[in-house]
PDB file of C-alpha atoms in Angstrom:
ATOM      1  CA  MET A   9       4.832 -16.348   1.723  1.00 31.00           C
ATOM      2  CA  ASN A  10       1.457 -14.828   0.948  1.00 38.00           C
ATOM      3  CA  PRO A  11       1.319 -13.948  -2.786  1.00 35.00           C
ATOM      4  CA  LYS A  12      -1.436 -11.398  -2.228  1.00 41.00           C
ATOM      5  CA  ARG A  13       0.624  -9.582   0.386  1.00 40.00           C
ATOM      6  CA  GLN A  14       3.749  -9.693  -1.748  1.00 44.00           C
ATOM      7  CA  LEU A  15       2.074  -8.429  -4.913  1.00 50.00           C
ATOM      8  CA  ASN A  16      -0.327  -5.823  -3.582  1.00 57.00           C
ATOM      9  CA  ASN A  17       1.934  -2.876  -4.468  1.00 69.00           C
ATOM     10  CA  LEU A  18       1.827  -3.532  -8.194  1.00 77.00           C
ATOM     11  CA  PHE A  19      -0.089  -1.245 -10.522  1.00 83.00           C
ATOM     12  CA  GLN A  20      -1.322  -1.405 -14.097  1.00 87.00           C
ATOM     13  CA  THR A  21      -0.995   1.035 -16.980  1.00 90.00           C
ATOM     14  CA  LEU A  22      -3.849   0.613 -19.456  1.00 92.00           C
ATOM     15  CA  SER A  23      -3.397   1.715 -23.050  1.00 89.00           C
ATOM     16  CA  SER A  24      -5.894   4.061 -24.658  1.00 91.00           C
ATOM     17  CA  TRP A  25      -5.992   1.489 -27.443  1.00 88.00           C
ATOM     18  CA  ALA A  26      -6.817  -1.464 -25.204  1.00 90.00           C
ATOM     19  CA  THR A  27      -9.531  -3.873 -26.299  1.00 91.00           C
ATOM     20  CA  SER A  28     -11.127  -3.490 -22.846  1.00 94.00           C
ATOM     21  CA  SER A  29     -12.463  -0.123 -21.699  1.00 95.00           C
ATOM     22  CA  VAL A  30     -11.398   1.769 -18.587  1.00 96.00           C
ATOM     23  CA  GLU A  31     -14.760   0.916 -17.014  1.00 96.00           C
ATOM     24  CA  GLU A  32     -14.392  -2.812 -17.782  1.00 96.00           C
ATOM     25  CA  VAL A  33     -10.917  -2.927 -16.272  1.00 95.00           C
ATOM     26  CA  ALA A  34     -11.993  -0.962 -13.191  1.00 95.00           C
ATOM     27  CA  SER A  35     -14.894  -3.379 -12.634  1.00 95.00           C
ATOM     28  CA  THR A  36     -12.516  -6.328 -12.147  1.00 90.00           C
ATOM     29  CA  GLY A  37     -11.640  -5.235  -8.622  1.00 87.00           C
ATOM     30  CA  PRO A  38      -9.514  -2.800  -6.617  1.00 88.00           C
ATOM     31  CA  GLY A  39      -6.075  -1.771  -7.754  1.00 88.00           C
ATOM     32  CA  ILE A  40      -3.876   1.162  -8.728  1.00 91.00           C
ATOM     33  CA  ARG A  41      -4.309   1.954 -12.413  1.00 94.00           C
ATOM     34  CA  PHE A  42      -2.875   4.571 -14.781  1.00 94.00           C
ATOM     35  CA  LEU A  43      -4.184   5.468 -18.232  1.00 94.00           C
ATOM     36  CA  LYS A  44      -1.569   5.480 -21.006  1.00 91.00           C
ATOM     37  CA  LEU A  45      -2.982   8.306 -23.079  1.00 89.00           C
ATOM     38  CA  CYS A  46      -2.499   9.061 -26.766  1.00 85.00           C
ATOM     39  CA  VAL A  47      -3.791  12.498 -27.831  1.00 86.00           C
ATOM     40  CA  TYR A  48      -6.360  12.508 -30.640  1.00 85.00           C
ATOM     41  CA  LYS A  49      -6.986  15.348 -33.076  1.00 85.00           C
ATOM     42  CA  ASP A  50     -10.489  15.607 -31.650  1.00 88.00           C
ATOM     43  CA  ARG A  51      -9.631  16.936 -28.194  1.00 88.00           C
ATOM     44  CA  ASN A  52     -13.197  16.339 -27.000  1.00 89.00           C
ATOM     45  CA  VAL A  53     -12.516  12.623 -27.375  1.00 90.00           C
ATOM     46  CA  VAL A  54      -9.408  12.987 -25.219  1.00 90.00           C
ATOM     47  CA  THR A  55     -11.233  15.004 -22.573  1.00 92.00           C
ATOM     48  CA  GLN A  56     -14.045  12.456 -22.396  1.00 92.00           C
ATOM     49  CA  LEU A  57     -11.614   9.567 -21.962  1.00 93.00           C
ATOM     50  CA  VAL A  58      -9.665  11.361 -19.235  1.00 94.00           C
ATOM     51  CA  LYS A  59     -12.870  12.186 -17.336  1.00 95.00           C
ATOM     52  CA  ARG A  60     -14.072   8.592 -17.681  1.00 95.00           C
ATOM     53  CA  SER A  61     -10.744   7.427 -16.250  1.00 96.00           C
ATOM     54  CA  GLU A  62     -11.144   9.774 -13.297  1.00 95.00           C
ATOM     55  CA  ARG A  63     -14.627   8.422 -12.601  1.00 96.00           C
ATOM     56  CA  ALA A  64     -13.354   4.852 -12.928  1.00 96.00           C
ATOM     57  CA  GLY A  65     -10.810   5.478 -10.181  1.00 96.00           C
ATOM     58  CA  PHE A  66      -7.634   5.685 -12.257  1.00 96.00           C
ATOM     59  CA  LYS A  67      -4.861   7.407 -10.311  1.00 94.00           C
ATOM     60  CA  ALA A  68      -2.692   9.033 -12.992  1.00 92.00           C
ATOM     61  CA  ILE A  69      -2.300   9.784 -16.684  1.00 92.00           C
ATOM     62  CA  ALA A  70       0.792   8.368 -18.428  1.00 90.00           C
ATOM     63  CA  LEU A  71       0.999  10.650 -21.449  1.00 86.00           C
ATOM     64  CA  THR A  72       2.654   9.154 -24.527  1.00 81.00           C
ATOM     65  CA  VAL A  73       4.490  11.946 -26.327  1.00 76.00           C
ATOM     66  CA  ASP A  74       6.605   9.965 -28.799  1.00 71.00           C
ATOM     67  CA  THR A  75       3.878   8.862 -31.219  1.00 70.00           C
ATOM     68  CA  PRO A  76       2.777  11.998 -33.079  1.00 68.00           C
ATOM     69  CA  ARG A  77       4.057   9.924 -35.983  1.00 71.00           C
ATOM     70  CA  LEU A  78       4.267   6.165 -35.752  1.00 72.00           C
ATOM     71  CA  GLY A  79       7.641   4.546 -36.349  1.00 69.00           C
ATOM     72  CA  ARG A  80       8.181   2.327 -39.392  1.00 74.00           C
ATOM     73  CA  ARG A  81       7.161  -1.014 -37.927  1.00 73.00           C
ATOM     74  CA  GLU A  82       8.127  -3.309 -40.758  1.00 74.00           C
ATOM     75  CA  SER A  83       6.506  -6.435 -39.336  1.00 75.00           C
ATOM     76  CA  ASP A  84       3.167  -4.579 -39.166  1.00 75.00           C
ATOM     77  CA  ILE A  85       3.625  -3.417 -42.759  1.00 75.00           C
ATOM     78  CA  MET A  86       4.575  -6.889 -43.994  1.00 81.00           C
ATOM     79  CA  ASN A  87       1.608  -8.490 -42.237  1.00 77.00           C
ATOM     80  CA  ARG A  88      -0.767  -5.606 -43.025  1.00 81.00           C
ATOM     81  CA  PHE A  89      -1.597  -5.511 -39.353  1.00 77.00           C
ATOM     82  CA  VAL A  90      -5.157  -4.733 -38.333  1.00 81.00           C
ATOM     83  CA  LEU A  91      -7.264  -5.758 -35.362  1.00 82.00           C
ATOM     84  CA  PRO A  92      -9.321  -8.912 -35.996  1.00 85.00           C
ATOM     85  CA  SER A  93     -13.011  -8.286 -36.595  1.00 84.00           C
ATOM     86  CA  TYR A  94     -14.046  -9.477 -33.128  1.00 86.00           C
ATOM     87  CA  LEU A  95     -11.830  -6.912 -31.336  1.00 86.00           C
ATOM     88  CA  THR A  96     -12.225  -3.135 -31.118  1.00 87.00           C
ATOM     89  CA  LEU A  97     -10.573  -0.245 -29.312  1.00 87.00           C
ATOM     90  CA  LYS A  98     -13.183  -0.329 -26.561  1.00 90.00           C
ATOM     91  CA  ASN A  99     -12.486   3.134 -25.175  1.00 90.00           C
ATOM     92  CA  PHE A 100     -13.662   4.634 -28.473  1.00 87.00           C
ATOM     93  CA  GLU A 101     -16.663   2.490 -29.316  1.00 82.00           C
ATOM     94  CA  GLY A 102     -19.602   4.566 -30.470  1.00 77.00           C
ATOM     95  CA  LEU A 103     -17.299   7.333 -31.733  1.00 79.00           C
ATOM     96  CA  ASP A 104     -16.397   5.698 -35.060  1.00 71.00           C
ATOM     97  CA  LEU A 105     -12.868   5.381 -33.709  1.00 74.00           C
ATOM     98  CA  GLY A 106     -13.018   1.852 -32.361  1.00 60.00           C
ATOM     99  CA  LYS A 107     -11.940  -0.025 -35.488  1.00 69.00           C
ATOM    100  CA  MET A 108      -8.860   0.030 -37.715  1.00 72.00           C
ATOM    101  CA  ASP A 109      -9.524  -0.050 -41.430  1.00 71.00           C
ATOM    102  CA  LYS A 110      -7.585  -2.430 -43.633  1.00 72.00           C
ATOM    103  CA  SER A 111      -4.659  -0.852 -45.424  1.00 70.00           C
ATOM    104  CA  ASN A 112      -2.050  -1.692 -48.040  1.00 69.00           C
ATOM    105  CA  ASP A 113       0.585  -1.579 -45.319  1.00 71.00           C
ATOM    106  CA  SER A 114      -0.129  -1.208 -41.569  1.00 72.00           C
ATOM    107  CA  GLY A 115      -3.650  -0.573 -40.368  1.00 66.00           C
ATOM    108  CA  LEU A 116      -2.223   0.804 -37.112  1.00 70.00           C
ATOM    109  CA  ALA A 117       0.000   3.281 -38.956  1.00 66.00           C
ATOM    110  CA  SER A 118      -2.960   4.485 -41.013  1.00 75.00           C
ATOM    111  CA  TYR A 119      -5.064   4.820 -37.863  1.00 69.00           C
ATOM    112  CA  VAL A 120      -2.391   6.900 -36.106  1.00 67.00           C
ATOM    113  CA  ALA A 121      -1.851   9.127 -39.145  1.00 71.00           C
ATOM    114  CA  GLY A 122      -5.557   9.817 -39.368  1.00 70.00           C
ATOM    115  CA  GLN A 123      -6.413  10.277 -35.697  1.00 75.00           C
ATOM    116  CA  ILE A 124      -3.431  11.206 -33.521  1.00 72.00           C
ATOM    117  CA  ASP A 125      -2.594  14.875 -33.043  1.00 76.00           C
ATOM    118  CA  ARG A 126       0.951  15.935 -33.876  1.00 71.00           C
ATOM    119  CA  ALA A 127       0.582  19.262 -32.091  1.00 73.00           C
ATOM    120  CA  LEU A 128       0.799  18.815 -28.315  1.00 71.00           C
ATOM    121  CA  SER A 129       1.041  21.420 -25.571  1.00 72.00           C
ATOM    122  CA  TRP A 130       1.603  21.350 -21.814  1.00 71.00           C
ATOM    123  CA  LYS A 131      -1.927  22.576 -21.007  1.00 75.00           C
ATOM    124  CA  ALA A 132      -3.548  20.205 -18.514  1.00 68.00           C
ATOM    125  CA  ILE A 133      -7.170  19.073 -18.600  1.00 75.00           C
ATOM    126  CA  THR A 134      -7.192  16.934 -15.465  1.00 81.00           C
ATOM    127  CA  SER A 135      -6.435  17.128 -11.763  1.00 82.00           C
ATOM    128  CA  LEU A 136      -4.841  13.673 -11.905  1.00 80.00           C
ATOM    129  CA  PRO A 137      -1.031  13.588 -11.740  1.00 80.00           C
ATOM    130  CA  VAL A 138       0.491  13.412 -15.224  1.00 79.00           C
ATOM    131  CA  LEU A 139       3.571  11.319 -15.974  1.00 75.00           C
ATOM    132  CA  VAL A 140       5.269  11.851 -19.307  1.00 72.00           C
ATOM    133  CA  LYS A 141       8.195  10.648 -21.384  1.00 59.00           C
ATOM    134  CA  ALA A 142       9.940  14.025 -21.766  1.00 59.00           C
ATOM    135  CA  ARG A 143      12.736  16.067 -20.115  1.00 62.00           C
ATOM    136  CA  LEU A 144      10.792  19.347 -20.291  1.00 72.00           C
ATOM    137  CA  ALA A 145       8.222  17.737 -18.011  1.00 74.00           C
ATOM    138  CA  VAL A 146       9.934  19.143 -14.916  1.00 78.00           C
ATOM    139  CA  GLN A 147       9.519  22.709 -16.113  1.00 78.00           C
ATOM    140  CA  ALA A 148       5.922  22.072 -17.168  1.00 79.00           C
ATOM    141  CA  GLY A 149       4.898  20.789 -13.739  1.00 82.00           C
ATOM    142  CA  ALA A 150       4.435  17.097 -14.551  1.00 86.00           C
ATOM    143  CA  ALA A 151       4.174  14.698 -11.637  1.00 89.00           C
ATOM    144  CA  GLY A 152       6.852  12.328 -12.954  1.00 90.00           C
ATOM    145  CA  ILE A 153       8.946  11.175 -15.898  1.00 89.00           C
ATOM    146  CA  ILE A 154       8.894   7.741 -17.527  1.00 88.00           C
ATOM    147  CA  VAL A 155      12.177   7.007 -19.308  1.00 88.00           C
ATOM    148  CA  SER A 156      11.263   4.809 -22.267  1.00 83.00           C
ATOM    149  CA  ASN A 157      12.454   4.052 -25.788  1.00 79.00           C
ATOM    150  CA  HIS A 158       9.060   2.553 -26.756  1.00 75.00           C
ATOM    151  CA  SER A 159      10.768  -0.859 -26.992  1.00 67.00           C
ATOM    152  CA  ALA A 160      12.720   0.568 -29.961  1.00 64.00           C
ATOM    153  CA  ARG A 161       9.567   0.257 -32.084  1.00 67.00           C
ATOM    154  CA  GLN A 162       9.501   3.969 -32.873  1.00 72.00           C
ATOM    155  CA  LEU A 163      13.119   4.310 -34.006  1.00 72.00           C
ATOM    156  CA  ASP A 164      15.798   1.691 -34.569  1.00 75.00           C
ATOM    157  CA  TYR A 165      19.146   2.030 -32.798  1.00 77.00           C
ATOM    158  CA  VAL A 166      17.908   4.233 -29.984  1.00 77.00           C
ATOM    159  CA  PRO A 167      19.826   3.785 -26.714  1.00 83.00           C
ATOM    160  CA  ALA A 168      18.569   1.248 -24.228  1.00 84.00           C
ATOM    161  CA  THR A 169      16.453   2.801 -21.491  1.00 85.00           C
ATOM    162  CA  ILE A 170      18.893   1.698 -18.789  1.00 88.00           C
ATOM    163  CA  SER A 171      21.781   3.523 -20.495  1.00 88.00           C
ATOM    164  CA  VAL A 172      20.088   6.951 -20.336  1.00 87.00           C
ATOM    165  CA  LEU A 173      18.195   6.514 -17.057  1.00 92.00           C
ATOM    166  CA  GLU A 174      20.911   7.973 -14.843  1.00 93.00           C
ATOM    167  CA  GLU A 175      21.253  11.072 -17.024  1.00 89.00           C
ATOM    168  CA  VAL A 176      17.518  11.786 -16.739  1.00 90.00           C
ATOM    169  CA  VAL A 177      17.570  11.196 -12.982  1.00 92.00           C
ATOM    170  CA  LYS A 178      20.351  13.765 -12.630  1.00 90.00           C
ATOM    171  CA  ALA A 179      18.468  16.265 -14.815  1.00 86.00           C
ATOM    172  CA  ALA A 180      15.341  15.907 -12.650  1.00 88.00           C
ATOM    173  CA  GLN A 181      17.441  16.804  -9.577  1.00 87.00           C
ATOM    174  CA  GLY A 182      15.035  15.067  -7.233  1.00 89.00           C
ATOM    175  CA  ARG A 183      12.185  17.440  -8.052  1.00 89.00           C
ATOM    176  CA  ILE A 184       9.942  14.689  -9.454  1.00 90.00           C
ATOM    177  CA  PRO A 185      10.195  10.882  -9.497  1.00 92.00           C
ATOM    178  CA  VAL A 186      11.786   9.228 -12.515  1.00 93.00           C
ATOM    179  CA  PHE A 187      10.604   5.779 -13.595  1.00 92.00           C
ATOM    180  CA  SER A 188      12.276   3.280 -15.912  1.00 90.00           C
ATOM    181  CA  ASP A 189      10.206   1.564 -18.600  1.00 86.00           C
ATOM    182  CA  GLY A 190      11.202  -1.549 -20.536  1.00 79.00           C
ATOM    183  CA  GLY A 191      14.237  -3.796 -20.751  1.00 80.00           C
ATOM    184  CA  VAL A 192      13.270  -5.794 -17.672  1.00 84.00           C
ATOM    185  CA  GLY A 193      13.777  -9.519 -18.113  1.00 83.00           C
ATOM    186  CA  ARG A 194      14.902 -10.566 -14.637  1.00 89.00           C
ATOM    187  CA  GLY A 195      14.780  -9.347 -11.071  1.00 91.00           C
ATOM    188  CA  THR A 196      18.405  -8.276 -11.433  1.00 94.00           C
ATOM    189  CA  ASP A 197      17.283  -5.702 -14.014  1.00 93.00           C
ATOM    190  CA  VAL A 198      14.945  -4.152 -11.449  1.00 93.00           C
ATOM    191  CA  PHE A 199      17.857  -3.922  -9.005  1.00 96.00           C
ATOM    192  CA  LYS A 200      20.065  -2.197 -11.608  1.00 95.00           C
ATOM    193  CA  ALA A 201      17.421   0.406 -12.453  1.00 95.00           C
ATOM    194  CA  LEU A 202      16.861   1.244  -8.784  1.00 96.00           C
ATOM    195  CA  ALA A 203      20.626   1.539  -8.271  1.00 96.00           C
ATOM    196  CA  LEU A 204      20.748   4.059 -11.131  1.00 95.00           C
ATOM    197  CA  GLY A 205      18.145   6.213  -9.405  1.00 95.00           C
ATOM    198  CA  ALA A 206      14.774   5.020 -10.686  1.00 95.00           C
ATOM    199  CA  SER A 207      11.856   5.589  -8.311  1.00 94.00           C
ATOM    200  CA  GLY A 208       9.984   2.625  -9.761  1.00 90.00           C
ATOM    201  CA  ILE A 209       9.942   0.208 -12.659  1.00 89.00           C
ATOM    202  CA  PHE A 210       7.482  -0.290 -15.519  1.00 87.00           C
ATOM    203  CA  VAL A 211       7.716  -3.702 -17.184  1.00 81.00           C
ATOM    204  CA  SER A 212       6.550  -3.571 -20.779  1.00 69.00           C
ATOM    205  CA  ALA A 213       7.178  -5.460 -24.021  1.00 62.00           C
ATOM    206  CA  LEU A 214       9.356  -8.356 -22.825  1.00 63.00           C
ATOM    207  CA  TRP A 215       7.353  -9.030 -19.677  1.00 68.00           C
ATOM    208  CA  PHE A 216       4.100  -8.504 -21.519  1.00 70.00           C
ATOM    209  CA  PHE A 217       4.723 -11.786 -23.304  1.00 75.00           C
ATOM    210  CA  HIS A 218       5.625 -13.525 -20.037  1.00 78.00           C
ATOM    211  CA  VAL A 219       2.310 -12.397 -18.568  1.00 81.00           C
ATOM    212  CA  VAL A 220       0.274 -13.343 -21.650  1.00 83.00           C
ATOM    213  CA  PHE A 221       1.831 -16.822 -21.846  1.00 87.00           C
ATOM    214  CA  SER A 222       1.353 -17.427 -18.113  1.00 89.00           C
ATOM    215  CA  LEU A 223      -2.268 -16.278 -18.412  1.00 87.00           C
ATOM    216  CA  ALA A 224      -2.833 -18.749 -21.243  1.00 91.00           C
ATOM    217  CA  VAL A 225      -1.266 -21.603 -19.294  1.00 91.00           C
ATOM    218  CA  ASP A 226      -2.796 -21.116 -15.850  1.00 92.00           C
ATOM    219  CA  GLY A 227      -5.059 -18.070 -15.813  1.00 91.00           C
ATOM    220  CA  GLU A 228      -4.837 -15.666 -12.890  1.00 88.00           C
ATOM    221  CA  ALA A 229      -2.705 -18.110 -10.887  1.00 92.00           C
ATOM    222  CA  GLY A 230      -0.186 -18.217 -13.729  1.00 91.00           C
ATOM    223  CA  VAL A 231       0.124 -14.423 -13.832  1.00 87.00           C
ATOM    224  CA  LYS A 232       0.618 -14.301 -10.051  1.00 88.00           C
ATOM    225  CA  LYS A 233       3.312 -16.947 -10.303  1.00 90.00           C
ATOM    226  CA  VAL A 234       5.315 -15.191 -13.008  1.00 87.00           C
ATOM    227  CA  LEU A 235       5.128 -11.874 -11.145  1.00 87.00           C
ATOM    228  CA  GLN A 236       6.174 -13.633  -7.950  1.00 91.00           C
ATOM    229  CA  MET A 237       9.171 -15.040  -9.830  1.00 90.00           C
ATOM    230  CA  LEU A 238      10.233 -11.497 -10.718  1.00 89.00           C
ATOM    231  CA  ARG A 239       9.879 -10.391  -7.102  1.00 91.00           C
ATOM    232  CA  ASP A 240      11.750 -13.442  -5.798  1.00 94.00           C
ATOM    233  CA  GLU A 241      14.649 -12.793  -8.179  1.00 94.00           C
ATOM    234  CA  PHE A 242      14.763  -9.163  -7.090  1.00 94.00           C
ATOM    235  CA  GLN A 243      14.718 -10.027  -3.395  1.00 95.00           C
ATOM    236  CA  LEU A 244      17.467 -12.612  -3.890  1.00 96.00           C
ATOM    237  CA  THR A 245      19.590 -10.012  -5.697  1.00 96.00           C
ATOM    238  CA  MET A 246      19.078  -7.633  -2.777  1.00 95.00           C
ATOM    239  CA  ALA A 247      20.110 -10.302  -0.281  1.00 95.00           C
ATOM    240  CA  LEU A 248      23.229 -11.304  -2.217  1.00 95.00           C
ATOM    241  CA  SER A 249      24.148  -7.612  -2.524  1.00 94.00           C
ATOM    242  CA  GLY A 250      23.760  -7.051   1.207  1.00 94.00           C
ATOM    243  CA  CYS A 251      20.680  -4.843   0.944  1.00 95.00           C
ATOM    244  CA  ARG A 252      17.999  -5.197   3.603  1.00 94.00           C
ATOM    245  CA  SER A 253      15.658  -2.596   2.080  1.00 93.00           C
ATOM    246  CA  HIS A 254      15.194  -0.607  -1.116  1.00 90.00           C
ATOM    247  CA  LYS A 255      16.833   2.402   0.555  1.00 92.00           C
ATOM    248  CA  GLU A 256      20.081   0.478   0.851  1.00 95.00           C
ATOM    249  CA  ILE A 257      20.364  -0.035  -2.923  1.00 96.00           C
ATOM    250  CA  THR A 258      22.909   2.530  -4.101  1.00 95.00           C
ATOM    251  CA  ARG A 259      24.952   3.430  -7.170  1.00 93.00           C
ATOM    252  CA  ASN A 260      27.943   1.689  -5.575  1.00 92.00           C
ATOM    253  CA  HIS A 261      26.265  -1.698  -6.087  1.00 93.00           C
ATOM    254  CA  ILE A 262      26.715  -1.684  -9.869  1.00 90.00           C
ATOM    255  CA  VAL A 263      29.376  -0.936 -12.467  1.00 89.00           C
ATOM    256  CA  THR A 264      28.358   0.361 -15.905  1.00 87.00           C
ATOM    257  CA  ASP A 265      30.143   0.609 -19.230  1.00 84.00           C
ATOM    258  CA  TRP A 266      30.380   4.386 -18.837  1.00 80.00           C
ATOM    259  CA  ASP A 267      31.956   4.337 -15.374  1.00 82.00           C
ATOM    260  CA  ALA A 268      35.563   5.444 -14.959  1.00 76.00           C
ATOM    261  CA  PRO A 269      37.873   2.494 -14.308  1.00 75.00           C
ATOM    262  CA  ARG A 270      38.041   1.639 -10.639  1.00 67.00           C
ATOM    263  CA  SER A 271      41.456   1.058  -9.116  1.00 63.00           C
ATOM    264  CA  LEU A 272      41.845  -2.136  -7.139  1.00 57.00           C
ATOM    265  CA  PRO A 273      43.811  -2.269  -3.883  1.00 60.00           C
ATOM    266  CA  ALA A 274      47.372  -3.536  -4.287  1.00 58.00           C
ATOM    267  CA  PRO A 275      47.726  -7.164  -3.209  1.00 61.00           C
ATOM    268  CA  ARG A 276      49.631  -7.848  -0.002  1.00 61.00           C
ATOM    269  CA  LEU A 277      52.373 -10.409  -0.365  1.00 54.00           C
TER     270      LEU A 277
END
């Protein structure tokens, strides 16, 4: 099995707040990349970043709409989280927006409160397809929906992404693709999301740590190995479920907590 062949359909979503700029990431080689965009009060800053992403070859904008106010992240408050002095938000260097100031609670929360715009609209500023985390996206002409609970960091006790995915898929009515974000720990989780109607899968918080640890252990080869493990688990699940292609994965392959009880055939004696 050729790892390069098996992994060439992966893509990356880069945060606006990454410590590497869109240009630095693009310079590492070819690949499909999206920009995960947070909207600043200074819309010129946003426009500049979107245009830079276009020039750098990014293929879409993943608009984050659930952080006009940051959730109460108690671990950040307890630790008075702030970026270490040797790291900056590279996309905003030179704009006095690249550093987080120290705070009595969370430096990130203070940064968001001071810089992120709470008033968003559906007006587009780019020709790139826009994917958002919102139901009204269909009416507004978005290119896709990402179903995400922000790893429950914004609000405790929100439903798991997988439990609301099917409802969003039905609401979209096939007009735009619906993607599932988060909650992926094994290849079986990818299979479940596809069976519930997802067009694709974003792996976030949980798999982020898998990737970081594998990078620390064995560099690029380690990251390829852990991603290959996810693919191998998914392909094995397909095989054991009798699916020869993605198109053969259907809702009938899984049973959820909200399904009506299924009657079993009467045993023959």
